Amino acid sequence: MLITIKTKEEIEILKQGGRILADVLEEISGLTKIGISTGFLNQRAREMILAGGAEPSFEGYRSNFSAKPYPSAICASPNEVVVHGVPSEEVILKDGDILKLDIGVKYKNLFTDAAVTISIGKITDEQNKLINATKRAPPFTKSRMCRITARKARDRF
């Protein structure tokens, strides 16, 4: 992986983009409640990002393996949808749902991205344990991925 050292100006732009992202994530997180559609959350996030002078970085993104560009400003993944769920007016949040929100912002050609997991209404003890386990997983996951990546790199040479 190539690491790019950012200039002081780029770091300041990233901070500004990060502030826009944090404001959007905070408001959208606060709007997630029983009866709200993920489509509504998407529209509100898009409006806020644009009002902040930025662009939704996911909207229109197309990877090398996707047939068409991603259609939304955010990823809203309820329950069994693991990641990159497409928001919809038909997906209404209900009591006991677990929603993963992922939001990306492009500000002055630099990108910030953040995700959060939100419980809707009352969740079970089992759901709460799952959420807490995933919060503890990243340090272990990162260390395992680094070892796997290093091993693959060694195997190439």
Short mmCIF file of C-alpha atoms in Angstrom, two decimals:
data_model
loop_
_atom_site.label_atom_id
_atom_site.label_comp_id
_atom_site.label_asym_id
_atom_site.label_seq_id
_atom_site.Cartn_x
_atom_site.Cartn_y
_atom_site.Cartn_z
CA MET A 1 0.00 0.00 0.00
CA LEU A 2 1.36 3.40 -0.99
CA ILE A 3 1.25 5.99 1.79
CA THR A 4 0.86 9.60 0.70
CA ILE A 5 2.12 12.29 3.07
CA LYS A 6 -0.38 15.15 3.21
CA THR A 7 0.61 18.81 3.18
CA LYS A 8 -0.52 21.18 5.95
CA GLU A 9 -3.11 22.58 3.54
CA GLU A 10 -4.44 19.11 2.72
CA ILE A 11 -4.63 18.26 6.41
CA GLU A 12 -6.68 21.41 7.00
CA ILE A 13 -9.01 20.49 4.12
CA LEU A 14 -9.42 16.99 5.59
CA LYS A 15 -10.30 18.53 8.96
CA GLN A 16 -12.92 20.75 7.30
CA GLY A 17 -14.34 17.80 5.37
CA GLY A 18 -14.30 15.77 8.56
CA ARG A 19 -16.32 18.46 10.34
CA ILE A 20 -18.93 18.39 7.58
CA LEU A 21 -19.02 14.59 7.80
CA ALA A 22 -19.29 14.61 11.61
CA ASP A 23 -22.20 17.08 11.49
CA VAL A 24 -24.02 14.97 8.90
CA LEU A 25 -23.40 11.72 10.76
CA GLU A 26 -24.58 13.24 14.04
CA GLU A 27 -27.82 14.58 12.54
CA ILE A 28 -28.59 11.45 10.53
CA SER A 29 -27.88 9.26 13.56
CA GLY A 30 -30.35 11.39 15.53
CA LEU A 31 -33.02 10.92 12.87
CA THR A 32 -32.83 7.14 12.93
CA LYS A 33 -35.94 5.99 14.74
CA ILE A 34 -38.92 3.70 14.31
CA GLY A 35 -40.97 4.60 11.21
CA ILE A 36 -38.25 6.48 9.29
CA SER A 37 -37.19 5.21 5.86
CA THR A 38 -33.56 4.78 4.88
CA GLY A 39 -34.48 6.74 1.75
CA PHE A 40 -35.37 9.74 3.93
CA LEU A 41 -32.03 9.44 5.77
CA ASN A 42 -30.24 9.36 2.42
CA GLN A 43 -32.03 12.46 1.12
CA ARG A 44 -31.36 14.44 4.31
CA ALA A 45 -27.68 13.43 4.33
CA ARG A 46 -27.32 14.45 0.68
CA GLU A 47 -28.90 17.86 1.37
CA MET A 48 -26.59 18.47 4.34
CA ILE A 49 -23.45 17.43 2.48
CA LEU A 50 -24.25 19.74 -0.43
CA ALA A 51 -25.20 22.60 1.92
CA GLY A 52 -21.78 22.21 3.55
CA GLY A 53 -20.07 22.82 0.21
CA ALA A 54 -19.08 19.18 -0.26
CA GLU A 55 -20.21 16.25 -2.40
CA PRO A 56 -21.48 12.81 -1.37
CA SER A 57 -18.51 10.63 -2.31
CA PHE A 58 -20.44 7.35 -2.64
CA GLU A 59 -23.07 8.68 -5.06
CA GLY A 60 -22.07 7.76 -8.60
CA TYR A 61 -19.04 5.72 -7.49
CA ARG A 62 -18.38 2.75 -9.72
CA SER A 63 -15.84 0.07 -8.87
CA ASN A 64 -14.13 -2.11 -11.45
CA PHE A 65 -16.45 -5.03 -10.68
CA SER A 66 -19.82 -3.23 -10.46
CA ALA A 67 -22.23 -3.11 -13.37
CA LYS A 68 -23.56 0.34 -12.50
CA PRO A 69 -22.62 3.27 -10.24
CA TYR A 70 -23.74 3.39 -6.62
CA PRO A 71 -27.02 5.36 -6.63
CA SER A 72 -27.06 6.95 -3.16
CA ALA A 73 -25.28 9.45 -0.93
CA ILE A 74 -25.02 7.01 1.99
CA CYS A 75 -24.91 3.30 2.67
CA ALA A 76 -27.72 2.21 4.99
CA SER A 77 -27.49 -1.46 5.91
CA PRO A 78 -30.22 -2.76 8.22
CA ASN A 79 -29.93 -6.08 10.05
CA GLU A 80 -28.64 -8.87 7.78
CA VAL A 81 -27.45 -6.46 5.08
CA VAL A 82 -23.76 -6.67 5.87
CA VAL A 83 -22.46 -3.58 4.07
CA HIS A 84 -23.22 -1.08 1.28
CA GLY A 85 -27.00 -1.30 1.60
CA VAL A 86 -28.80 1.00 -0.84
CA PRO A 87 -31.26 3.32 0.95
CA SER A 88 -34.90 3.10 -0.09
CA GLU A 89 -38.23 4.68 0.75
CA GLU A 90 -39.49 1.11 1.11
CA VAL A 91 -37.05 0.20 3.88
CA ILE A 92 -38.76 1.48 7.04
CA LEU A 93 -36.88 1.21 10.33
CA LYS A 94 -38.68 -0.78 12.99
CA ASP A 95 -38.26 -1.66 16.63
CA GLY A 96 -35.32 -4.01 17.15
CA ASP A 97 -33.49 -3.15 13.92
CA ILE A 98 -29.75 -2.64 13.83
CA LEU A 99 -28.68 -0.10 11.20
CA LYS A 100 -25.16 0.35 9.89
CA LEU A 101 -24.69 3.83 8.41
CA ASP A 102 -21.69 4.65 6.24
CA ILE A 103 -21.23 8.18 4.90
CA GLY A 104 -18.48 9.58 2.69
CA VAL A 105 -17.75 13.20 1.86
CA LYS A 106 -15.62 14.69 -0.91
CA TYR A 107 -14.46 18.18 0.04
CA LYS A 108 -12.02 20.09 -2.17
CA ASN A 109 -11.01 16.82 -3.86
CA LEU A 110 -10.16 15.04 -0.59
CA PHE A 111 -12.25 12.29 1.00
CA THR A 112 -13.45 11.56 4.51
CA ASP A 113 -15.55 8.56 5.47
CA ALA A 114 -17.12 7.32 8.71
CA ALA A 115 -19.52 4.62 9.79
CA VAL A 116 -21.65 3.97 12.84
CA THR A 117 -23.95 1.20 14.07
CA ILE A 118 -27.27 2.30 15.56
CA SER A 119 -29.87 0.28 17.42
CA ILE A 120 -33.47 1.21 16.67
CA GLY A 121 -35.87 1.08 19.59
CA LYS A 122 -35.42 -1.83 21.97
CA ILE A 123 -32.91 -4.50 20.97
CA THR A 124 -32.30 -7.91 22.52
CA ASP A 125 -29.37 -8.77 24.79
CA GLU A 126 -28.03 -10.98 22.00
CA GLN A 127 -28.11 -8.07 19.54
CA ASN A 128 -26.37 -5.84 22.07
CA LYS A 129 -23.64 -8.47 22.57
CA LEU A 130 -23.15 -8.63 18.80
CA ILE A 131 -22.77 -4.84 18.54
CA ASN A 132 -20.28 -4.79 21.41
CA ALA A 133 -18.29 -7.69 19.95
CA THR A 134 -17.92 -5.91 16.63
CA LYS A 135 -16.70 -2.77 18.43
CA ARG A 136 -13.93 -4.84 20.02
CA ALA A 137 -13.03 -6.66 16.78
CA PRO A 138 -11.07 -4.03 14.81
CA PRO A 139 -7.75 -4.19 16.72
CA PHE A 140 -7.63 -7.97 16.34
CA THR A 141 -8.84 -7.82 12.74
CA LYS A 142 -6.25 -5.19 11.79
CA SER A 143 -3.38 -7.14 13.31
CA ARG A 144 -4.50 -10.33 11.52
CA MET A 145 -4.90 -8.51 8.19
CA CYS A 146 -1.42 -6.98 8.52
CA ARG A 147 0.09 -10.43 9.05
CA ILE A 148 -1.85 -11.87 6.12
CA THR A 149 -0.86 -8.96 3.85
CA ALA A 150 2.80 -9.22 4.90
CA ARG A 151 2.76 -12.97 4.24
CA LYS A 152 1.25 -12.45 0.77
CA ALA A 153 3.82 -9.76 0.00
CA ARG A 154 6.67 -12.08 1.05
CA ASP A 155 5.27 -14.85 -1.14
CA ARG A 156 5.50 -12.61 -4.22
CA PHE A 157 9.27 -12.08 -3.94
#
